[in-house]
Short mmCIF file of C-alpha atoms in Angstrom, two decimals:
data_model
loop_
_atom_site.label_atom_id
_atom_site.label_comp_id
_atom_site.label_asym_id
_atom_site.label_seq_id
_atom_site.Cartn_x
_atom_site.Cartn_y
_atom_site.Cartn_z
CA MET T 1045 3.55 -149.39 65.98
CA ILE T 1046 6.82 -147.60 66.73
CA ALA T 1047 8.62 -149.73 64.13
CA ALA T 1048 6.02 -148.79 61.49
CA GLN T 1049 6.36 -145.11 62.43
CA ALA T 1050 10.17 -145.32 62.19
CA LYS T 1051 9.93 -147.03 58.81
CA LEU T 1052 7.67 -144.26 57.47
CA VAL T 1053 10.03 -141.54 58.78
CA TYR T 1054 13.01 -143.34 57.20
CA HIS T 1055 11.33 -143.41 53.77
CA LEU T 1056 10.11 -139.82 54.12
CA ASN T 1057 13.65 -138.64 54.91
CA LYS T 1058 14.92 -140.57 51.90
CA TYR T 1059 12.18 -138.94 49.79
CA TYR T 1060 13.16 -135.53 51.17
CA ASN T 1061 16.88 -136.03 50.44
CA GLU T 1062 16.31 -137.34 46.94
CA LYS T 1063 13.09 -135.90 45.47
CA CYS T 1064 12.59 -132.72 47.52
CA GLN T 1065 16.20 -131.56 47.31
CA SER T 1066 16.33 -132.10 43.55
CA ARG T 1067 13.00 -130.24 43.25
CA LYS T 1068 14.44 -127.35 45.30
CA ALA T 1069 17.55 -127.20 43.11
CA ALA T 1070 15.44 -127.19 39.92
CA VAL T 1071 13.11 -124.50 41.30
CA SER T 1072 16.11 -122.35 42.38
CA LYS T 1073 17.53 -122.58 38.88
CA SER T 1074 14.15 -121.57 37.39
CA ILE T 1075 13.90 -118.66 39.85
CA ARG T 1076 17.29 -117.30 38.73
CA GLU T 1077 16.23 -117.55 35.09
CA VAL T 1078 12.89 -115.85 35.76
CA CYS T 1079 14.37 -113.12 37.98
CA LYS T 1080 16.97 -112.16 35.35
CA VAL T 1081 14.17 -111.46 32.87
CA VAL T 1082 11.84 -109.77 35.39
CA SER T 1083 14.68 -107.52 36.66
CA ASP T 1084 15.39 -106.42 33.10
CA VAL T 1085 11.72 -105.65 32.44
CA LEU T 1086 11.41 -103.74 35.73
CA LYS T 1087 14.54 -101.72 34.94
CA GLU T 1088 12.82 -100.53 31.75
CA VAL T 1089 9.64 -99.74 33.69
CA GLU T 1090 11.65 -97.64 36.15
CA VAL T 1091 13.20 -95.62 33.31
CA GLN T 1092 9.70 -94.73 32.05
CA GLU T 1093 8.13 -94.19 35.48
CA PRO T 1094 10.46 -93.71 38.51
CA ARG T 1095 7.58 -94.30 40.98
CA PHE T 1096 7.69 -98.00 40.14
CA ILE T 1097 11.12 -98.83 41.56
CA SER T 1098 12.17 -102.48 41.34
CA SER T 1099 12.39 -104.04 44.81
CA LEU T 1100 13.45 -107.46 43.51
CA SER T 1101 16.70 -108.17 45.33
CA GLU T 1102 18.55 -111.29 46.43
CA MET T 1103 19.31 -111.87 50.11
CA ASP T 1104 20.81 -115.10 51.51
CA ASN T 1105 20.00 -116.98 48.30
CA ARG T 1106 16.37 -115.81 48.46
CA PHE T 1107 14.71 -113.21 46.29
CA GLU T 1108 12.82 -110.70 48.43
CA GLY T 1109 9.16 -110.58 47.39
CA LEU T 1110 9.17 -113.73 45.24
CA GLU T 1111 6.63 -116.50 45.91
CA VAL T 1112 6.69 -119.90 44.20
CA ILE T 1113 3.13 -120.90 43.24
CA SER T 1114 4.32 -124.06 41.45
CA PRO T 1115 7.62 -125.01 39.73
CA THR T 1116 6.61 -123.09 36.61
CA GLU T 1117 4.51 -120.33 38.16
CA PHE T 1118 5.79 -117.45 40.28
CA GLU T 1119 4.64 -114.18 41.77
CA VAL T 1120 6.93 -111.19 42.24
CA VAL T 1121 5.70 -108.51 44.64
CA LEU T 1122 6.83 -105.02 43.67
CA TYR T 1123 6.89 -102.85 46.80
CA LEU T 1124 5.74 -99.26 46.21
CA ASN T 1125 6.87 -96.27 48.26
CA GLN T 1126 4.95 -93.75 50.36
CA MET T 1127 1.69 -95.06 51.65
CA GLY T 1128 1.91 -92.36 54.33
CA VAL T 1129 -1.08 -90.07 53.64
CA PHE T 1130 -3.55 -93.00 53.57
CA ASN T 1131 -5.39 -94.77 56.35
CA PHE T 1132 -5.71 -98.53 56.23
CA VAL T 1133 -9.44 -99.41 56.44
CA ASP T 1134 -10.30 -103.03 57.08
CA ASP T 1135 -13.97 -103.30 58.05
CA GLY T 1136 -14.51 -106.93 56.97
CA SER T 1137 -17.03 -106.05 54.24
CA LEU T 1138 -14.73 -107.58 51.61
CA PRO T 1139 -13.20 -110.85 52.89
CA GLY T 1140 -9.45 -110.82 52.33
CA CYS T 1141 -9.39 -107.19 51.18
CA ALA T 1142 -8.93 -103.69 52.60
CA VAL T 1143 -8.99 -100.14 51.27
CA LEU T 1144 -6.59 -97.21 51.53
CA LYS T 1145 -8.37 -93.91 52.21
CA LEU T 1146 -6.89 -90.41 52.27
CA SER T 1147 -6.43 -89.47 55.91
CA ASP T 1148 -7.32 -85.87 55.05
CA GLY T 1149 -8.82 -84.55 51.80
CA ARG T 1150 -6.36 -81.65 51.85
CA LYS T 1151 -3.45 -84.09 51.55
CA ARG T 1152 -4.55 -85.34 48.10
CA SER T 1153 -1.95 -83.25 46.26
CA MET T 1154 0.79 -84.40 48.67
CA SER T 1155 0.47 -88.02 47.60
CA LEU T 1156 3.00 -89.57 45.26
CA TRP T 1157 0.04 -91.42 43.68
CA VAL T 1158 -2.31 -88.46 43.26
CA GLU T 1159 -3.84 -89.48 39.89
CA PHE T 1160 -4.84 -92.90 41.22
CA ILE T 1161 -7.00 -91.49 44.02
CA THR T 1162 -10.76 -91.81 43.39
CA ALA T 1163 -13.26 -88.95 43.87
CA SER T 1164 -14.21 -90.46 47.25
CA GLY T 1165 -10.59 -90.42 48.40
CA TYR T 1166 -9.56 -94.07 47.95
CA LEU T 1167 -6.24 -95.11 46.44
CA SER T 1168 -7.39 -97.42 43.64
CA ALA T 1169 -5.56 -100.74 43.36
CA ARG T 1170 -7.12 -101.22 39.92
CA LYS T 1171 -5.96 -97.85 38.56
CA ILE T 1172 -2.40 -98.40 39.75
CA ARG T 1173 -2.36 -101.90 38.25
CA SER T 1174 -3.77 -100.65 34.95
CA ARG T 1175 -1.03 -98.01 34.67
CA PHE T 1176 1.61 -100.57 35.66
CA GLN T 1177 0.30 -103.03 33.06
CA THR T 1178 0.73 -100.43 30.29
CA LEU T 1179 4.29 -99.70 31.46
CA VAL T 1180 5.22 -103.39 31.59
CA ALA T 1181 3.80 -103.99 28.09
CA GLN T 1182 6.04 -101.17 26.75
CA ALA T 1183 9.04 -102.45 28.75
CA VAL T 1184 8.61 -106.00 27.36
CA ASP T 1185 9.00 -104.62 23.83
CA LYS T 1186 12.15 -102.70 24.75
CA CYS T 1187 13.97 -105.04 27.13
CA SER T 1188 16.94 -107.20 26.10
CA TYR T 1189 14.87 -110.40 26.59
CA ARG T 1190 12.06 -109.30 24.26
CA ASP T 1191 12.46 -112.47 22.15
CA VAL T 1192 11.66 -114.79 25.06
CA VAL T 1193 9.07 -112.84 27.07
CA LYS T 1194 5.49 -111.80 26.28
CA MET T 1195 2.51 -110.44 28.17
CA VAL T 1196 -0.32 -112.83 28.98
CA ALA T 1197 -3.49 -111.36 27.41
CA ASP T 1198 -7.11 -111.31 28.68
CA THR T 1199 -6.35 -110.53 32.32
CA SER T 1200 -6.21 -107.36 34.40
CA GLU T 1201 -3.21 -108.88 36.22
CA VAL T 1202 0.34 -108.20 35.02
CA ARG T 1203 1.49 -111.64 33.87
CA LEU T 1204 4.50 -112.54 31.76
CA ARG T 1205 5.13 -115.79 29.91
CA ILE T 1206 8.86 -116.50 29.76
CA ARG T 1207 10.42 -118.92 27.24
CA ASP T 1208 6.96 -120.51 26.87
CA ARG T 1209 7.80 -122.37 30.07
CA TYR T 1210 7.17 -120.07 33.01
CA VAL T 1211 4.41 -117.68 34.00
CA VAL T 1212 5.26 -114.90 36.42
CA GLN T 1213 2.81 -112.41 37.88
CA ILE T 1214 4.20 -109.03 38.94
CA THR T 1215 2.02 -107.46 41.62
CA PRO T 1216 2.34 -103.85 42.87
CA ALA T 1217 2.02 -103.74 46.67
CA PHE T 1218 2.48 -101.74 49.86
CA LYS T 1219 4.29 -103.22 52.86
CA CYS T 1220 2.46 -102.59 56.15
CA THR T 1221 4.45 -102.90 59.35
CA GLY T 1222 3.58 -101.78 62.86
CA ILE T 1223 -0.13 -102.52 62.39
CA TRP T 1224 -2.15 -105.74 62.32
CA PRO T 1225 -5.42 -106.07 60.39
CA ARG T 1226 -8.69 -106.07 62.29
CA SER T 1227 -9.90 -109.05 60.24
CA ALA T 1228 -7.01 -111.09 61.72
CA ALA T 1229 -7.47 -109.74 65.27
CA HIS T 1230 -8.80 -113.12 66.52
CA TRP T 1231 -5.29 -114.57 66.03
CA PRO T 1232 -3.74 -116.19 67.99
CA LEU T 1233 -6.67 -118.19 69.38
CA PRO T 1234 -6.70 -117.76 73.18
CA HIS T 1235 -7.09 -121.45 74.06
CA ILE T 1236 -4.20 -122.66 71.86
CA PRO T 1237 -0.67 -122.43 73.31
CA TRP T 1238 1.04 -122.25 69.90
CA PRO T 1239 2.95 -120.24 68.73
CA GLY T 1240 3.67 -118.58 72.11
CA PRO T 1241 3.90 -114.85 72.95
CA ASN T 1242 7.42 -114.25 71.59
CA ARG T 1243 6.73 -115.79 68.20
CA VAL T 1244 3.36 -113.99 68.03
CA ALA T 1245 5.16 -110.67 68.60
CA GLU T 1246 7.67 -111.52 65.83
CA VAL T 1247 4.91 -112.53 63.42
CA LYS T 1248 2.89 -109.37 64.04
CA ALA T 1249 6.05 -107.25 63.67
CA GLU T 1250 6.55 -108.77 60.19
CA GLY T 1251 3.20 -107.19 59.32
CA PHE T 1252 1.50 -107.91 55.99
CA ASN T 1253 1.31 -106.72 52.39
CA LEU T 1254 -1.48 -105.05 50.45
CA LEU T 1255 -1.48 -106.37 46.90
CA SER T 1256 -3.03 -104.89 43.78
CA LYS T 1257 -4.64 -108.01 42.31
CA GLU T 1258 -8.06 -109.52 41.66
CA CYS T 1259 -9.66 -110.55 44.93
CA TYR T 1260 -10.60 -114.22 45.50
CA SER T 1261 -13.84 -113.50 47.29
CA LEU T 1262 -15.24 -111.17 44.62
CA ASN T 1263 -14.99 -113.87 41.98
CA GLY T 1264 -15.37 -111.68 38.91
CA LYS T 1265 -18.36 -109.63 40.09
CA GLN T 1266 -16.49 -106.49 41.14
CA SER T 1267 -18.17 -103.13 41.49
CA SER T 1268 -15.87 -100.17 40.94
CA ALA T 1269 -15.54 -99.56 44.70
CA GLU T 1270 -14.54 -103.18 45.25
CA SER T 1271 -11.97 -103.21 42.47
CA ASP T 1272 -10.28 -100.25 44.20
CA ALA T 1273 -9.63 -102.59 47.17
CA TRP T 1274 -6.27 -104.18 48.01
CA VAL T 1275 -5.74 -107.87 48.80
CA LEU T 1276 -4.19 -108.79 52.18
CA GLN T 1277 -1.16 -111.09 52.06
CA PHE T 1278 0.90 -112.46 54.98
CA ALA T 1279 3.82 -114.24 53.27
CA GLU T 1280 6.58 -113.16 55.68
CA ALA T 1281 4.44 -113.76 58.78
CA GLU T 1282 3.54 -117.25 57.51
CA ASN T 1283 7.20 -118.10 56.83
CA ARG T 1284 8.11 -117.00 60.34
CA LEU T 1285 5.47 -119.36 61.81
CA LEU T 1286 6.99 -122.38 60.09
CA LEU T 1287 10.44 -122.05 61.66
CA GLY T 1288 11.65 -124.84 63.94
CA GLY T 1289 11.25 -128.62 64.10
CA CYS T 1290 10.31 -130.51 60.94
CA ARG T 1291 7.69 -127.97 59.80
CA LYS T 1292 9.55 -126.77 56.70
CA LYS T 1293 10.63 -130.31 55.82
CA CYS T 1294 6.99 -131.40 56.05
CA LEU T 1295 5.98 -128.55 53.71
CA SER T 1296 8.76 -129.52 51.24
CA VAL T 1297 7.45 -133.11 51.09
CA LEU T 1298 3.87 -131.85 50.55
CA LYS T 1299 4.97 -129.54 47.74
CA ALA T 1300 6.87 -132.35 45.99
CA LEU T 1301 3.86 -134.70 46.31
CA ARG T 1302 1.57 -131.96 44.98
CA ASP T 1303 3.81 -131.30 41.95
CA ARG T 1304 4.10 -134.97 41.08
CA HIS T 1305 0.55 -136.21 41.80
CA LEU T 1306 -1.89 -133.36 42.43
CA GLU T 1307 -1.25 -131.06 39.46
CA LEU T 1308 -4.78 -131.69 38.16
CA PRO T 1309 -7.26 -130.21 35.65
CA GLY T 1310 -8.90 -127.08 37.06
CA GLN T 1311 -5.80 -126.52 39.23
CA PRO T 1312 -7.55 -127.17 42.54
CA LEU T 1313 -4.36 -127.23 44.64
CA ASN T 1314 -1.28 -125.06 44.85
CA ASN T 1315 1.64 -124.65 47.27
CA TYR T 1316 -0.26 -122.08 49.31
CA HIS T 1317 -2.97 -124.58 50.28
CA MET T 1318 -0.19 -126.86 51.61
CA LYS T 1319 1.42 -124.02 53.57
CA THR T 1320 -1.96 -123.10 55.08
CA LEU T 1321 -2.64 -126.68 56.21
CA VAL T 1322 0.80 -126.96 57.86
CA SER T 1323 -0.09 -123.86 59.94
CA TYR T 1324 -3.40 -125.46 61.03
CA GLU T 1325 -1.54 -128.68 61.92
CA CYS T 1326 0.77 -126.58 64.14
CA GLU T 1327 -2.30 -125.43 66.10
CA LYS T 1328 -3.55 -128.99 66.49
CA HIS T 1329 -0.11 -130.10 67.68
CA PRO T 1330 1.17 -127.10 69.63
CA ARG T 1331 4.09 -128.71 71.50
CA GLU T 1332 7.56 -128.38 69.96
CA SER T 1333 8.09 -132.10 70.65
CA ASP T 1334 5.18 -132.81 68.24
CA TRP T 1335 7.45 -131.53 65.47
CA ASP T 1336 10.54 -133.61 66.24
CA GLU T 1337 11.99 -135.38 63.22
CA ASN T 1338 10.54 -138.72 64.38
CA CYS T 1339 7.00 -137.24 64.16
CA LEU T 1340 7.31 -136.30 60.47
CA GLY T 1341 5.16 -139.27 59.34
CA ASP T 1342 2.36 -138.49 61.82
CA ARG T 1343 2.28 -134.81 60.88
CA LEU T 1344 2.27 -135.51 57.14
CA ASN T 1345 -0.50 -138.06 57.54
CA GLY T 1346 -2.57 -135.60 59.60
CA ILE T 1347 -2.20 -132.89 56.97
CA LEU T 1348 -3.15 -135.19 54.07
CA LEU T 1349 -6.30 -136.30 55.96
CA GLN T 1350 -7.15 -132.64 56.70
CA LEU T 1351 -6.63 -131.83 53.02
CA ILE T 1352 -9.07 -134.61 52.01
CA SER T 1353 -11.62 -133.23 54.48
CA CYS T 1354 -11.24 -129.67 53.09
CA LEU T 1355 -11.59 -130.91 49.51
CA GLN T 1356 -14.71 -132.93 50.37
CA CYS T 1357 -16.28 -129.94 52.18
CA ARG T 1358 -15.10 -127.69 49.31
CA ARG T 1359 -13.72 -125.20 51.79
CA CYS T 1360 -10.19 -124.31 52.87
CA PRO T 1361 -10.14 -121.26 55.17
CA HIS T 1362 -7.19 -118.85 54.95
CA TYR T 1363 -5.08 -119.25 58.10
CA PHE T 1364 -5.19 -115.60 59.26
CA LEU T 1365 -8.50 -114.67 57.57
CA PRO T 1366 -10.82 -117.66 58.10
CA ASN T 1367 -13.74 -115.89 56.36
CA LEU T 1368 -11.76 -116.16 53.15
CA ASP T 1369 -12.13 -119.52 51.38
CA LEU T 1370 -9.03 -120.52 49.39
CA PHE T 1371 -11.16 -122.88 47.25
CA GLN T 1372 -13.48 -120.02 46.19
CA GLY T 1373 -14.23 -120.29 42.46
CA LYS T 1374 -12.62 -123.73 42.00
CA PRO T 1375 -14.78 -126.16 39.97
CA HIS T 1376 -16.48 -128.73 42.26
CA SER T 1377 -15.50 -131.59 39.97
CA SER T 1378 -11.79 -130.68 40.24
CA LEU T 1379 -12.02 -130.56 44.07
CA GLU T 1380 -13.69 -134.01 44.10
CA ASN T 1381 -11.04 -135.38 41.79
CA ALA T 1382 -8.29 -133.93 44.03
CA ALA T 1383 -9.93 -135.51 47.11
CA LYS T 1384 -9.85 -138.95 45.45
CA GLN T 1385 -6.25 -138.53 44.33
CA THR T 1386 -5.13 -137.31 47.77
CA TRP T 1387 -6.90 -140.26 49.42
CA ARG T 1388 -5.06 -142.71 47.13
CA LEU T 1389 -1.78 -141.00 47.90
CA ALA T 1390 -2.33 -140.95 51.68
CA ARG T 1391 -3.39 -144.61 51.73
CA GLU T 1392 -0.38 -145.64 49.65
CA ILE T 1393 2.09 -143.78 51.88
CA LEU T 1394 0.56 -145.05 55.09
CA THR T 1395 0.11 -148.72 54.15
CA ASN T 1396 3.33 -149.03 52.16
CA PRO T 1397 5.98 -146.40 53.02
CA LYS T 1398 8.41 -148.01 50.56
CA SER T 1399 6.09 -146.80 47.76
CA LEU T 1400 7.59 -143.31 48.33
CA GLU T 1401 10.52 -144.53 46.22
CA LYS T 1402 8.19 -144.53 43.22
CA LEU T 1403 5.97 -141.57 44.14
#
């Protein structure tokens, strides 16, 4: 048993050093290419409208606010200033979303975003995004990369296609620190010892973002009030949870396997599903020793089996907001297909670790 486990870990480490590291290098190169173009577009936007200040900056070889959805798809979060005169209202009526309401009607004229406030006093995510989309469209025509970048049509999101190879979504957002959403108040679960009080405090201090984008749970049937809502996102908090042990290595292997074998019609799976399942695996295996390097095979196997279960049940709950289903709106046939493919993959890895050389 131990010999089989060691053999699997050996081949997974080899896979990590060869396939995952080359994937990381390729993705880093793509990110630089994409960020050059996006920075240029955002510089033009800022000239037209100084309220939209580019927050895309590089720190320790990472671009602040950039998320990799897949090797050719990225999201850049553009942090907006001055949320101050609004209250954050998160009553659970819209899973995964919240609204920003004027704290006092008399403060309307004090807001930097006065023309985006609705008659009932809400700061409209949709109105801000619509204005931003117009500015980006104008900036694309003026920027120095205009020959290689174009807007993606037929969406209310701000999406750019770059060199016909990459798609990048630019999402206006507010950063919320010092508060924690009511819809995530159940976390951490009282009977689970992970991640421990110190890490919990760090995670909550990271806070969350409010994004101006179409909400999963509304699935195209938005009323005007709902489309004024902002989408909750916990990227920094989630990254903080995955520090230590082989957690990040495990996620790297899952991402590489997804890119190579689970990029399927209907796009049922992305990197974020993998990240979410690693967090759930951390709860199931709360001891630090469960994440030693020699446990990499067991953890990966557990996550692949959990993924199959989620695909078969057609439900993958968001880690912090379990009422939000990350498979919402995905075609059933594509989830079934992904379940079959993941099962083949898991069986292959488990019964013949050497097959990782070809996977």
